[in-house]
Amino acid sequence: MKILHEGGNLSLASLAFEAAVQKDENFTDAWVALGQAQAQNEKEAPAIRALEQAIKLDPSNLEALMGLSVSYTNEGYDSLAYRTLERWVGAKYPQLGVAPRGLEDDATEEMGFTDRHLLHEKVTNLFLEAAQMNPEGGNVDVDVQVGLGVLFYGSEEYEKAIDCFNAALDSSEHGALKREGEEHLLWNRLGATLANSGRSEEAIEAYNRALDLRPNFVRARYNLGVSCINLGVLETAAGHLLNALSMHRLIEAEGRAKAAELLRDGQGNDVDDRVVEGLLQQNQSTNLYDTLRRVFSQMSRRDLAEMVGPDMDLDKLRGEFEF
C-alpha cells in the first residue's frame, strides 16, 4: 500500500498486490488495491477483474464498488456501471431500500436501450435522494457527488457531471476517488469529462493538476496525450504517450528483482522467472500502443507507426520527442 499511496512505481505496486492475492486469494483489501493500481496504470481490464473479485468476497465494499463503476464507465459498460452504482448507494444508504443484487445477476442481464435509460434514471434519482440526506451534518458526501458525476457522464450531460466533480473537489471531505493525498484521481476524472464536452484546453489544465500531484500517474499522462491529439498538437501528444510508456517500462529496468522478491514464497524460495514474466504480460495494456500508432499515422510517419509494440525501443525516439 505504501508504494501506491506515496506515488511509487504503479507497475511494481500492482505486482506487490498480485503477490498478496496469490498468497491469500481471500485478501479483499489486496484485490481492491490491485484494481486501483491497475486502473491508475491505464490497465482497465485487469482492474475490472481485480475489483470484481473483491466484490465477490465483500459485496458491500464501497471502495471496490465505486472504483468498479468508474472502470465499467471507462470501458463503455454503461449498464454494469449503473447497476454497480445502484449497489453502492444501496449499501451506503440502506434507508433507500434498494434490493440487493449480485455480480452474477448483472452478468446475465440483457438490457435494451429503453431499459438502460430507465435504469439510469432510477439510479440517478437514488443518488439525488442520497445527496439531499446530508448524513454528516450538512457536509457533502464526496462519493455521492462522484457517483452523480459518473451517471451524468454516462448520459452525456457533461456540464452537470463537471459541476458534480467540482463540488467533490471543493469539499474538505474525502471519499473513494478522493482519498486524502490522492486527489489526482478526481482531477483526472474532471479532465476526462471536460475533454468529452469539447473543452480540451481546460481538460489539459485538469490533467496537469493531476500530474502535479502524482507525476507517475499513467492514466492522466495518457489522457493528456489524447487531449493534445484533439487539439492537433501531434508531436506533443506523442511525447506524452511515450512518457506514459516509459513509466510502464520502469518495471522492466528496475522492478524485476523487486517483483521476484515480492513473489517469493513463505519459505524464502525464489519464484520461477516465468511466473514474473507471466504477470508482466498478463497486465499489459494495448491502449497506449494503439493510440501512439494512431498519432504516428496522423503525422504521416509510417516508419514510426510500424515500430510501435511491446518490443519497441523507446530510446530510439528520444531524439525526436520530449519524454
PDB file of C-alpha atoms in Angstrom:
ATOM      1  CA  MET A   1       0.000   0.000   0.000  1.00  0.00           C
ATOM      2  CA  LYS A   2       2.912   2.321   0.754  1.00  0.00           C
ATOM      3  CA  ILE A   3       4.078   2.143  -2.887  1.00  0.00           C
ATOM      4  CA  LEU A   4       0.620   3.151  -4.136  1.00  0.00           C
ATOM      5  CA  HIS A   5      -0.164   5.884  -1.620  1.00  0.00           C
ATOM      6  CA  GLU A   6       3.266   7.522  -1.816  1.00  0.00           C
ATOM      7  CA  GLY A   7       3.209   7.762  -5.593  1.00  0.00           C
ATOM      8  CA  GLY A   8       5.689   4.973  -6.279  1.00  0.00           C
ATOM      9  CA  ASN A   9       6.053   2.710  -9.300  1.00  0.00           C
ATOM     10  CA  LEU A  10       2.489   1.657 -10.140  1.00  0.00           C
ATOM     11  CA  SER A  11       3.620  -1.430 -12.050  1.00  0.00           C
ATOM     12  CA  LEU A  12       5.596  -2.527  -9.022  1.00  0.00           C
ATOM     13  CA  ALA A  13       2.621  -1.795  -6.755  1.00  0.00           C
ATOM     14  CA  SER A  14       0.461  -3.991  -8.994  1.00  0.00           C
ATOM     15  CA  LEU A  15       2.951  -6.843  -8.708  1.00  0.00           C
ATOM     16  CA  ALA A  16       3.043  -6.447  -4.934  1.00  0.00           C
ATOM     17  CA  PHE A  17      -0.734  -6.768  -4.753  1.00  0.00           C
ATOM     18  CA  GLU A  18      -0.660  -9.673  -7.241  1.00  0.00           C
ATOM     19  CA  ALA A  19       1.763 -11.407  -4.886  1.00  0.00           C
ATOM     20  CA  ALA A  20      -0.534 -10.731  -1.936  1.00  0.00           C
ATOM     21  CA  VAL A  21      -3.621 -12.225  -3.598  1.00  0.00           C
ATOM     22  CA  GLN A  22      -1.648 -15.228  -4.858  1.00  0.00           C
ATOM     23  CA  LYS A  23      -0.635 -15.969  -1.276  1.00  0.00           C
ATOM     24  CA  ASP A  24      -4.171 -15.333   0.035  1.00  0.00           C
ATOM     25  CA  GLU A  25      -6.914 -15.263  -2.584  1.00  0.00           C
ATOM     26  CA  ASN A  26      -9.422 -14.121   0.064  1.00  0.00           C
ATOM     27  CA  PHE A  27      -7.452 -10.941   0.860  1.00  0.00           C
ATOM     28  CA  THR A  28     -10.159  -8.438  -0.109  1.00  0.00           C
ATOM     29  CA  ASP A  29      -8.146  -5.274   0.569  1.00  0.00           C
ATOM     30  CA  ALA A  30      -5.351  -6.528  -1.689  1.00  0.00           C
ATOM     31  CA  TRP A  31      -7.823  -7.163  -4.526  1.00  0.00           C
ATOM     32  CA  VAL A  32      -9.190  -3.622  -4.097  1.00  0.00           C
ATOM     33  CA  ALA A  33      -5.685  -2.118  -4.055  1.00  0.00           C
ATOM     34  CA  LEU A  34      -4.700  -4.197  -7.100  1.00  0.00           C
ATOM     35  CA  GLY A  35      -7.718  -2.892  -9.009  1.00  0.00           C
ATOM     36  CA  GLN A  36      -6.928   0.694  -8.052  1.00  0.00           C
ATOM     37  CA  ALA A  37      -3.291   0.365  -9.120  1.00  0.00           C
ATOM     38  CA  GLN A  38      -4.197  -1.216 -12.458  1.00  0.00           C
ATOM     39  CA  ALA A  39      -6.797   1.469 -13.212  1.00  0.00           C
ATOM     40  CA  GLN A  40      -4.309   4.260 -12.492  1.00  0.00           C
ATOM     41  CA  ASN A  41      -1.808   2.484 -14.732  1.00  0.00           C
ATOM     42  CA  GLU A  42      -4.156   2.558 -17.780  1.00  0.00           C
ATOM     43  CA  LYS A  43      -4.846  -1.193 -17.475  1.00  0.00           C
ATOM     44  CA  GLU A  44      -8.618  -1.262 -17.232  1.00  0.00           C
ATOM     45  CA  ALA A  45      -9.361  -4.929 -17.971  1.00  0.00           C
ATOM     46  CA  PRO A  46      -7.101  -6.263 -15.166  1.00  0.00           C
ATOM     47  CA  ALA A  47      -8.525  -3.547 -12.888  1.00  0.00           C
ATOM     48  CA  ILE A  48     -12.063  -4.771 -13.537  1.00  0.00           C
ATOM     49  CA  ARG A  49     -11.083  -8.398 -12.874  1.00  0.00           C
ATOM     50  CA  ALA A  50      -9.495  -7.470  -9.546  1.00  0.00           C
ATOM     51  CA  LEU A  51     -12.361  -5.264  -8.368  1.00  0.00           C
ATOM     52  CA  GLU A  52     -14.957  -7.862  -9.367  1.00  0.00           C
ATOM     53  CA  GLN A  53     -13.068 -10.407  -7.282  1.00  0.00           C
ATOM     54  CA  ALA A  54     -13.041  -8.009  -4.319  1.00  0.00           C
ATOM     55  CA  ILE A  55     -16.818  -7.610  -4.586  1.00  0.00           C
ATOM     56  CA  LYS A  56     -17.356 -11.375  -4.784  1.00  0.00           C
ATOM     57  CA  LEU A  57     -15.555 -11.581  -1.441  1.00  0.00           C
ATOM     58  CA  ASP A  58     -17.230  -8.499   0.043  1.00  0.00           C
ATOM     59  CA  PRO A  59     -20.391  -7.492  -1.876  1.00  0.00           C
ATOM     60  CA  SER A  60     -20.793  -4.261   0.122  1.00  0.00           C
ATOM     61  CA  ASN A  61     -17.223  -2.989  -0.235  1.00  0.00           C
ATOM     62  CA  LEU A  62     -17.895   0.674  -1.012  1.00  0.00           C
ATOM     63  CA  GLU A  63     -14.412   1.435  -2.320  1.00  0.00           C
ATOM     64  CA  ALA A  64     -14.451  -1.510  -4.729  1.00  0.00           C
ATOM     65  CA  LEU A  65     -17.986  -0.737  -5.937  1.00  0.00           C
ATOM     66  CA  MET A  66     -17.210   2.914  -6.687  1.00  0.00           C
ATOM     67  CA  GLY A  67     -13.920   2.049  -8.411  1.00  0.00           C
ATOM     68  CA  LEU A  68     -15.583  -0.681 -10.467  1.00  0.00           C
ATOM     69  CA  SER A  69     -18.371   1.649 -11.592  1.00  0.00           C
ATOM     70  CA  VAL A  70     -15.765   4.096 -12.913  1.00  0.00           C
ATOM     71  CA  SER A  71     -13.830   1.323 -14.682  1.00  0.00           C
ATOM     72  CA  TYR A  72     -17.013  -0.010 -16.280  1.00  0.00           C
ATOM     73  CA  THR A  73     -17.798   3.533 -17.467  1.00  0.00           C
ATOM     74  CA  ASN A  74     -14.324   3.918 -18.946  1.00  0.00           C
ATOM     75  CA  GLU A  75     -14.796   0.683 -20.898  1.00  0.00           C
ATOM     76  CA  GLY A  76     -18.300   1.610 -22.105  1.00  0.00           C
ATOM     77  CA  TYR A  77     -20.149  -0.969 -19.977  1.00  0.00           C
ATOM     78  CA  ASP A  78     -22.882   1.503 -19.078  1.00  0.00           C
ATOM     79  CA  SER A  79     -25.480  -0.931 -17.735  1.00  0.00           C
ATOM     80  CA  LEU A  80     -22.924  -2.618 -15.484  1.00  0.00           C
ATOM     81  CA  ALA A  81     -21.764   0.794 -14.259  1.00  0.00           C
ATOM     82  CA  TYR A  82     -25.325   1.802 -13.348  1.00  0.00           C
ATOM     83  CA  ARG A  83     -26.019  -1.493 -11.583  1.00  0.00           C
ATOM     84  CA  THR A  84     -22.768  -1.167  -9.630  1.00  0.00           C
ATOM     85  CA  LEU A  85     -23.644   2.376  -8.578  1.00  0.00           C
ATOM     86  CA  GLU A  86     -27.081   1.110  -7.555  1.00  0.00           C
ATOM     87  CA  ARG A  87     -25.401  -1.460  -5.299  1.00  0.00           C
ATOM     88  CA  TRP A  88     -23.078   1.229  -3.901  1.00  0.00           C
ATOM     89  CA  VAL A  89     -25.872   3.628  -2.949  1.00  0.00           C
ATOM     90  CA  GLY A  90     -27.912   0.752  -1.512  1.00  0.00           C
ATOM     91  CA  ALA A  91     -25.000  -0.330   0.681  1.00  0.00           C
ATOM     92  CA  LYS A  92     -24.095   3.207   1.798  1.00  0.00           C
ATOM     93  CA  TYR A  93     -27.696   4.341   2.331  1.00  0.00           C
ATOM     94  CA  PRO A  94     -29.755   1.284   3.367  1.00  0.00           C
ATOM     95  CA  GLN A  95     -32.660   3.606   4.227  1.00  0.00           C
ATOM     96  CA  LEU A  96     -33.249   3.993   0.471  1.00  0.00           C
ATOM     97  CA  GLY A  97     -34.484   0.390   0.400  1.00  0.00           C
ATOM     98  CA  VAL A  98     -32.510  -0.774  -2.660  1.00  0.00           C
ATOM     99  CA  ALA A  99     -32.970  -4.518  -3.228  1.00  0.00           C
ATOM    100  CA  PRO A 100     -29.590  -6.332  -3.052  1.00  0.00           C
ATOM    101  CA  ARG A 101     -28.152  -7.805  -6.257  1.00  0.00           C
ATOM    102  CA  GLY A 102     -25.045  -9.819  -7.069  1.00  0.00           C
ATOM    103  CA  LEU A 103     -22.449  -9.600  -9.843  1.00  0.00           C
ATOM    104  CA  GLU A 104     -23.906 -12.791 -11.324  1.00  0.00           C
ATOM    105  CA  ASP A 105     -27.279 -11.060 -11.771  1.00  0.00           C
ATOM    106  CA  ASP A 106     -25.634  -8.213 -13.693  1.00  0.00           C
ATOM    107  CA  ALA A 107     -23.556 -10.509 -15.900  1.00  0.00           C
ATOM    108  CA  THR A 108     -26.609 -12.440 -17.129  1.00  0.00           C
ATOM    109  CA  GLU A 109     -28.902  -9.428 -17.513  1.00  0.00           C
ATOM    110  CA  GLU A 110     -29.822  -8.438 -21.066  1.00  0.00           C
ATOM    111  CA  MET A 111     -30.826  -4.808 -21.417  1.00  0.00           C
ATOM    112  CA  GLY A 112     -32.030  -2.770 -24.380  1.00  0.00           C
ATOM    113  CA  PHE A 113     -31.771   0.982 -24.832  1.00  0.00           C
ATOM    114  CA  THR A 114     -35.089   1.768 -23.101  1.00  0.00           C
ATOM    115  CA  ASP A 115     -34.329  -0.457 -20.113  1.00  0.00           C
ATOM    116  CA  ARG A 116     -30.866   1.071 -19.809  1.00  0.00           C
ATOM    117  CA  HIS A 117     -32.335   4.573 -19.893  1.00  0.00           C
ATOM    118  CA  LEU A 118     -34.873   3.683 -17.194  1.00  0.00           C
ATOM    119  CA  LEU A 119     -32.148   2.134 -15.036  1.00  0.00           C
ATOM    120  CA  HIS A 120     -30.019   5.251 -15.433  1.00  0.00           C
ATOM    121  CA  GLU A 121     -32.953   7.450 -14.411  1.00  0.00           C
ATOM    122  CA  LYS A 122     -33.728   5.234 -11.402  1.00  0.00           C
ATOM    123  CA  VAL A 123     -30.137   5.186 -10.107  1.00  0.00           C
ATOM    124  CA  THR A 124     -29.695   8.922 -10.711  1.00  0.00           C
ATOM    125  CA  ASN A 125     -32.806   9.601  -8.622  1.00  0.00           C
ATOM    126  CA  LEU A 126     -31.426   7.393  -5.842  1.00  0.00           C
ATOM    127  CA  PHE A 127     -28.193   9.395  -5.816  1.00  0.00           C
ATOM    128  CA  LEU A 128     -30.080  12.699  -5.845  1.00  0.00           C
ATOM    129  CA  GLU A 129     -32.089  11.476  -2.865  1.00  0.00           C
ATOM    130  CA  ALA A 130     -28.872  10.445  -1.101  1.00  0.00           C
ATOM    131  CA  ALA A 131     -27.349  13.864  -1.833  1.00  0.00           C
ATOM    132  CA  GLN A 132     -30.255  15.527  -0.039  1.00  0.00           C
ATOM    133  CA  MET A 133     -29.750  13.477   3.126  1.00  0.00           C
ATOM    134  CA  ASN A 134     -26.539  15.244   4.224  1.00  0.00           C
ATOM    135  CA  PRO A 135     -25.725  12.481   6.720  1.00  0.00           C
ATOM    136  CA  GLU A 136     -22.663  14.247   8.113  1.00  0.00           C
ATOM    137  CA  GLY A 137     -24.402  17.324   9.471  1.00  0.00           C
ATOM    138  CA  GLY A 138     -24.517  19.135   6.162  1.00  0.00           C
ATOM    139  CA  ASN A 139     -21.158  18.043   4.749  1.00  0.00           C
ATOM    140  CA  VAL A 140     -21.093  16.935   1.125  1.00  0.00           C
ATOM    141  CA  ASP A 141     -20.777  13.181   0.616  1.00  0.00           C
ATOM    142  CA  VAL A 142     -17.943  13.254  -1.911  1.00  0.00           C
ATOM    143  CA  ASP A 143     -18.709   9.773  -3.248  1.00  0.00           C
ATOM    144  CA  VAL A 144     -22.345  10.701  -3.898  1.00  0.00           C
ATOM    145  CA  GLN A 145     -21.124  13.663  -5.956  1.00  0.00           C
ATOM    146  CA  VAL A 146     -18.674  11.407  -7.807  1.00  0.00           C
ATOM    147  CA  GLY A 147     -21.400   8.827  -8.435  1.00  0.00           C
ATOM    148  CA  LEU A 148     -23.711  11.526  -9.789  1.00  0.00           C
ATOM    149  CA  GLY A 149     -20.865  12.779 -11.954  1.00  0.00           C
ATOM    150  CA  VAL A 150     -20.344   9.294 -13.389  1.00  0.00           C
ATOM    151  CA  LEU A 151     -24.083   8.954 -14.051  1.00  0.00           C
ATOM    152  CA  PHE A 152     -24.305  12.336 -15.793  1.00  0.00           C
ATOM    153  CA  TYR A 153     -21.151  11.465 -17.753  1.00  0.00           C
ATOM    154  CA  GLY A 154     -22.844   8.248 -18.897  1.00  0.00           C
ATOM    155  CA  SER A 155     -25.852  10.181 -20.212  1.00  0.00           C
ATOM    156  CA  GLU A 156     -23.557  12.770 -21.855  1.00  0.00           C
ATOM    157  CA  GLU A 157     -24.806  15.538 -19.542  1.00  0.00           C
ATOM    158  CA  TYR A 158     -21.264  16.780 -19.222  1.00  0.00           C
ATOM    159  CA  GLU A 159     -21.961  20.185 -17.676  1.00  0.00           C
ATOM    160  CA  LYS A 160     -23.848  18.544 -14.811  1.00  0.00           C
ATOM    161  CA  ALA A 161     -21.047  15.996 -14.413  1.00  0.00           C
ATOM    162  CA  ILE A 162     -18.456  18.798 -14.298  1.00  0.00           C
ATOM    163  CA  ASP A 163     -20.463  20.542 -11.563  1.00  0.00           C
ATOM    164  CA  CYS A 164     -20.531  17.319  -9.522  1.00  0.00           C
ATOM    165  CA  PHE A 165     -16.802  16.655  -9.839  1.00  0.00           C
ATOM    166  CA  ASN A 166     -16.025  20.279  -8.963  1.00  0.00           C
ATOM    167  CA  ALA A 167     -18.290  20.013  -5.899  1.00  0.00           C
ATOM    168  CA  ALA A 168     -16.365  16.923  -4.807  1.00  0.00           C
ATOM    169  CA  LEU A 169     -13.019  18.683  -5.339  1.00  0.00           C
ATOM    170  CA  ASP A 170     -14.188  21.788  -3.468  1.00  0.00           C
ATOM    171  CA  SER A 171     -15.306  19.739  -0.467  1.00  0.00           C
ATOM    172  CA  SER A 172     -12.971  19.265   2.500  1.00  0.00           C
ATOM    173  CA  GLU A 173     -14.316  15.707   2.846  1.00  0.00           C
ATOM    174  CA  HIS A 174     -12.709  12.585   1.365  1.00  0.00           C
ATOM    175  CA  GLY A 175     -14.050   9.514  -0.418  1.00  0.00           C
ATOM    176  CA  ALA A 176     -13.181   6.508  -2.588  1.00  0.00           C
ATOM    177  CA  LEU A 177     -11.971   8.654  -5.513  1.00  0.00           C
ATOM    178  CA  LYS A 178     -10.740  11.437  -3.268  1.00  0.00           C
ATOM    179  CA  ARG A 179      -8.762   9.760  -0.534  1.00  0.00           C
ATOM    180  CA  GLU A 180      -6.546  12.058   1.488  1.00  0.00           C
ATOM    181  CA  GLY A 181      -3.444  12.787  -0.565  1.00  0.00           C
ATOM    182  CA  GLU A 182      -4.943  11.153  -3.678  1.00  0.00           C
ATOM    183  CA  GLU A 183      -6.986  13.973  -5.193  1.00  0.00           C
ATOM    184  CA  HIS A 184      -5.218  13.281  -8.504  1.00  0.00           C
ATOM    185  CA  LEU A 185      -7.870  10.648  -9.283  1.00  0.00           C
ATOM    186  CA  LEU A 186     -10.670  13.178  -9.218  1.00  0.00           C
ATOM    187  CA  TRP A 187      -8.727  15.797 -11.184  1.00  0.00           C
ATOM    188  CA  ASN A 188      -8.244  13.167 -13.882  1.00  0.00           C
ATOM    189  CA  ARG A 189     -11.965  12.336 -13.847  1.00  0.00           C
ATOM    190  CA  LEU A 190     -12.778  16.042 -14.228  1.00  0.00           C
ATOM    191  CA  GLY A 191     -10.291  16.282 -17.093  1.00  0.00           C
ATOM    192  CA  ALA A 192     -11.899  13.379 -18.942  1.00  0.00           C
ATOM    193  CA  THR A 193     -15.317  14.998 -18.590  1.00  0.00           C
ATOM    194  CA  LEU A 194     -14.066  18.371 -19.811  1.00  0.00           C
ATOM    195  CA  ALA A 195     -12.433  16.641 -22.776  1.00  0.00           C
ATOM    196  CA  ASN A 196     -15.660  14.879 -23.727  1.00  0.00           C
ATOM    197  CA  SER A 197     -17.548  18.175 -23.540  1.00  0.00           C
ATOM    198  CA  GLY A 198     -15.162  19.643 -26.131  1.00  0.00           C
ATOM    199  CA  ARG A 199     -13.162  21.714 -23.639  1.00  0.00           C
ATOM    200  CA  SER A 200      -9.753  20.202 -24.379  1.00  0.00           C
ATOM    201  CA  GLU A 201      -7.706  23.161 -23.113  1.00  0.00           C
ATOM    202  CA  GLU A 202      -9.462  23.074 -19.725  1.00  0.00           C
ATOM    203  CA  ALA A 203      -9.056  19.294 -19.710  1.00  0.00           C
ATOM    204  CA  ILE A 204      -5.304  19.722 -20.131  1.00  0.00           C
ATOM    205  CA  GLU A 205      -5.268  22.028 -17.096  1.00  0.00           C
ATOM    206  CA  ALA A 206      -7.078  19.372 -15.036  1.00  0.00           C
ATOM    207  CA  TYR A 207      -4.730  16.597 -16.192  1.00  0.00           C
ATOM    208  CA  ASN A 208      -1.735  18.762 -15.329  1.00  0.00           C
ATOM    209  CA  ARG A 209      -3.191  19.284 -11.846  1.00  0.00           C
ATOM    210  CA  ALA A 210      -3.411  15.503 -11.507  1.00  0.00           C
ATOM    211  CA  LEU A 211       0.184  15.090 -12.682  1.00  0.00           C
ATOM    212  CA  ASP A 212       1.414  17.828 -10.343  1.00  0.00           C
ATOM    213  CA  LEU A 213       0.002  15.751  -7.500  1.00  0.00           C
ATOM    214  CA  ARG A 214       1.152  12.373  -8.888  1.00  0.00           C
ATOM    215  CA  PRO A 215       3.835  12.657 -11.627  1.00  0.00           C
ATOM    216  CA  ASN A 216       3.791   8.923 -12.436  1.00  0.00           C
ATOM    217  CA  PHE A 217       0.003   8.773 -12.942  1.00  0.00           C
ATOM    218  CA  VAL A 218      -0.022   6.950 -16.281  1.00  0.00           C
ATOM    219  CA  ARG A 219      -3.740   7.350 -16.970  1.00  0.00           C
ATOM    220  CA  ALA A 220      -3.562  11.147 -16.660  1.00  0.00           C
ATOM    221  CA  ARG A 221      -0.461  11.222 -18.880  1.00  0.00           C
ATOM    222  CA  TYR A 222      -2.288   9.100 -21.453  1.00  0.00           C
ATOM    223  CA  ASN A 223      -5.378  11.318 -21.280  1.00  0.00           C
ATOM    224  CA  LEU A 224      -3.192  14.397 -21.650  1.00  0.00           C
ATOM    225  CA  GLY A 225      -1.826  12.901 -24.847  1.00  0.00           C
ATOM    226  CA  VAL A 226      -5.335  12.261 -26.166  1.00  0.00           C
ATOM    227  CA  SER A 227      -6.358  15.880 -25.469  1.00  0.00           C
ATOM    228  CA  CYS A 228      -3.299  17.068 -27.367  1.00  0.00           C
ATOM    229  CA  ILE A 229      -4.403  14.872 -30.288  1.00  0.00           C
ATOM    230  CA  ASN A 230      -7.806  16.575 -30.185  1.00  0.00           C
ATOM    231  CA  LEU A 231      -6.077  19.968 -30.354  1.00  0.00           C
ATOM    232  CA  GLY A 232      -3.937  18.801 -33.283  1.00  0.00           C
ATOM    233  CA  VAL A 233      -0.655  19.092 -31.366  1.00  0.00           C
ATOM    234  CA  LEU A 234       0.558  15.698 -32.512  1.00  0.00           C
ATOM    235  CA  GLU A 235       4.244  15.873 -31.581  1.00  0.00           C
ATOM    236  CA  THR A 236       3.372  16.930 -28.040  1.00  0.00           C
ATOM    237  CA  ALA A 237       0.766  14.154 -27.900  1.00  0.00           C
ATOM    238  CA  ALA A 238       3.354  11.593 -28.982  1.00  0.00           C
ATOM    239  CA  GLY A 239       5.709  12.857 -26.272  1.00  0.00           C
ATOM    240  CA  HIS A 240       3.089  12.359 -23.562  1.00  0.00           C
ATOM    241  CA  LEU A 241       2.221   8.863 -24.805  1.00  0.00           C
ATOM    242  CA  LEU A 242       5.889   7.897 -24.980  1.00  0.00           C
ATOM    243  CA  ASN A 243       6.320   9.267 -21.468  1.00  0.00           C
ATOM    244  CA  ALA A 244       3.465   7.047 -20.284  1.00  0.00           C
ATOM    245  CA  LEU A 245       5.031   4.037 -21.997  1.00  0.00           C
ATOM    246  CA  SER A 246       8.356   4.886 -20.408  1.00  0.00           C
ATOM    247  CA  MET A 247       6.667   4.782 -16.994  1.00  0.00           C
ATOM    248  CA  HIS A 248       5.400   1.295 -17.800  1.00  0.00           C
ATOM    249  CA  ARG A 249       8.908   0.245 -18.798  1.00  0.00           C
ATOM    250  CA  LEU A 250      10.341   1.267 -15.427  1.00  0.00           C
ATOM    251  CA  ILE A 251       9.306  -2.103 -14.086  1.00  0.00           C
ATOM    252  CA  GLU A 252      11.419  -3.738 -16.787  1.00  0.00           C
ATOM    253  CA  ALA A 253      14.537  -1.786 -15.849  1.00  0.00           C
ATOM    254  CA  GLU A 254      14.321  -1.566 -12.076  1.00  0.00           C
ATOM    255  CA  GLY A 255      11.449  -3.689 -10.864  1.00  0.00           C
ATOM    256  CA  ARG A 256      12.120  -7.291 -11.876  1.00  0.00           C
ATOM    257  CA  ALA A 257      14.354  -8.109  -8.925  1.00  0.00           C
ATOM    258  CA  LYS A 258      11.888  -6.489  -6.543  1.00  0.00           C
ATOM    259  CA  ALA A 259       9.000  -8.293  -8.209  1.00  0.00           C
ATOM    260  CA  ALA A 260      10.732 -11.642  -7.760  1.00  0.00           C
ATOM    261  CA  GLU A 261      11.315 -10.766  -4.109  1.00  0.00           C
ATOM    262  CA  LEU A 262       7.656  -9.862  -3.621  1.00  0.00           C
ATOM    263  CA  LEU A 263       6.531 -13.117  -5.222  1.00  0.00           C
ATOM    264  CA  ARG A 264       8.898 -15.290  -3.161  1.00  0.00           C
ATOM    265  CA  ASP A 265       7.059 -17.952  -1.203  1.00  0.00           C
ATOM    266  CA  GLY A 266       6.711 -18.055   2.569  1.00  0.00           C
ATOM    267  CA  GLN A 267       9.834 -20.229   2.933  1.00  0.00           C
ATOM    268  CA  GLY A 268      12.008 -17.716   1.105  1.00  0.00           C
ATOM    269  CA  ASN A 269      12.214 -19.785  -2.087  1.00  0.00           C
ATOM    270  CA  ASP A 270      12.591 -17.880  -5.356  1.00  0.00           C
ATOM    271  CA  VAL A 271       9.733 -17.947  -7.809  1.00  0.00           C
ATOM    272  CA  ASP A 272      10.233 -19.179 -11.366  1.00  0.00           C
ATOM    273  CA  ASP A 273      11.173 -16.312 -13.732  1.00  0.00           C
ATOM    274  CA  ARG A 274       8.332 -17.410 -15.982  1.00  0.00           C
ATOM    275  CA  VAL A 275       5.828 -16.547 -13.240  1.00  0.00           C
ATOM    276  CA  VAL A 276       7.124 -12.965 -13.062  1.00  0.00           C
ATOM    277  CA  GLU A 277       7.114 -12.732 -16.855  1.00  0.00           C
ATOM    278  CA  GLY A 278       3.584 -14.126 -16.990  1.00  0.00           C
ATOM    279  CA  LEU A 279       2.295 -11.478 -14.614  1.00  0.00           C
ATOM    280  CA  LEU A 280       4.008  -8.735 -16.583  1.00  0.00           C
ATOM    281  CA  GLN A 281       2.486  -9.959 -19.850  1.00  0.00           C
ATOM    282  CA  GLN A 282      -0.947 -10.528 -18.288  1.00  0.00           C
ATOM    283  CA  ASN A 283      -1.164  -6.942 -17.114  1.00  0.00           C
ATOM    284  CA  GLN A 284      -0.057  -5.229 -20.317  1.00  0.00           C
ATOM    285  CA  SER A 285      -2.295  -2.549 -21.792  1.00  0.00           C
ATOM    286  CA  THR A 286      -2.817  -2.121 -25.533  1.00  0.00           C
ATOM    287  CA  ASN A 287      -4.403   1.362 -25.257  1.00  0.00           C
ATOM    288  CA  LEU A 288      -1.106   3.218 -25.213  1.00  0.00           C
ATOM    289  CA  TYR A 289       0.307   1.325 -28.172  1.00  0.00           C
ATOM    290  CA  ASP A 290      -2.873   1.675 -30.237  1.00  0.00           C
ATOM    291  CA  THR A 291      -3.120   5.423 -29.594  1.00  0.00           C
ATOM    292  CA  LEU A 292       0.576   6.029 -30.238  1.00  0.00           C
ATOM    293  CA  ARG A 293       0.340   4.121 -33.517  1.00  0.00           C
ATOM    294  CA  ARG A 294      -2.623   6.308 -34.499  1.00  0.00           C
ATOM    295  CA  VAL A 295      -0.674   9.505 -33.706  1.00  0.00           C
ATOM    296  CA  PHE A 296       2.289   8.439 -35.803  1.00  0.00           C
ATOM    297  CA  SER A 297      -0.067   7.569 -38.675  1.00  0.00           C
ATOM    298  CA  GLN A 298      -1.678  11.028 -38.441  1.00  0.00           C
ATOM    299  CA  MET A 299       1.835  12.510 -38.566  1.00  0.00           C
ATOM    300  CA  SER A 300       2.428  10.531 -41.793  1.00  0.00           C
ATOM    301  CA  ARG A 301       5.251   8.712 -40.017  1.00  0.00           C
ATOM    302  CA  ARG A 302       4.596   5.180 -41.149  1.00  0.00           C
ATOM    303  CA  ASP A 303       8.157   4.262 -40.203  1.00  0.00           C
ATOM    304  CA  LEU A 304       7.424   5.080 -36.567  1.00  0.00           C
ATOM    305  CA  ALA A 305       3.929   3.547 -36.599  1.00  0.00           C
ATOM    306  CA  GLU A 306       5.439   0.224 -37.681  1.00  0.00           C
ATOM    307  CA  MET A 307       7.840   0.321 -34.715  1.00  0.00           C
ATOM    308  CA  VAL A 308       5.058   0.536 -32.126  1.00  0.00           C
ATOM    309  CA  GLY A 309       4.589  -2.538 -29.953  1.00  0.00           C
ATOM    310  CA  PRO A 310       5.672  -4.181 -26.692  1.00  0.00           C
ATOM    311  CA  ASP A 311       9.218  -4.724 -28.006  1.00  0.00           C
ATOM    312  CA  MET A 312       9.767  -1.189 -29.351  1.00  0.00           C
ATOM    313  CA  ASP A 313      12.973   0.585 -28.341  1.00  0.00           C
ATOM    314  CA  LEU A 314      11.896   3.864 -26.741  1.00  0.00           C
ATOM    315  CA  ASP A 315      15.454   5.190 -26.631  1.00  0.00           C
ATOM    316  CA  LYS A 316      15.483   5.430 -30.439  1.00  0.00           C
ATOM    317  CA  LEU A 317      12.722   8.046 -30.215  1.00  0.00           C
ATOM    318  CA  ARG A 318      14.217  10.267 -27.528  1.00  0.00           C
ATOM    319  CA  GLY A 319      15.985  12.410 -30.102  1.00  0.00           C
ATOM    320  CA  GLU A 320      12.729  13.223 -31.894  1.00  0.00           C
ATOM    321  CA  PHE A 321      10.307  13.632 -28.982  1.00  0.00           C
ATOM    322  CA  GLU A 322      10.465  15.080 -25.489  1.00  0.00           C
ATOM    323  CA  PHE A 323       9.679  12.477 -22.842  1.00  0.00           C
TER     324      PHE A 323
END
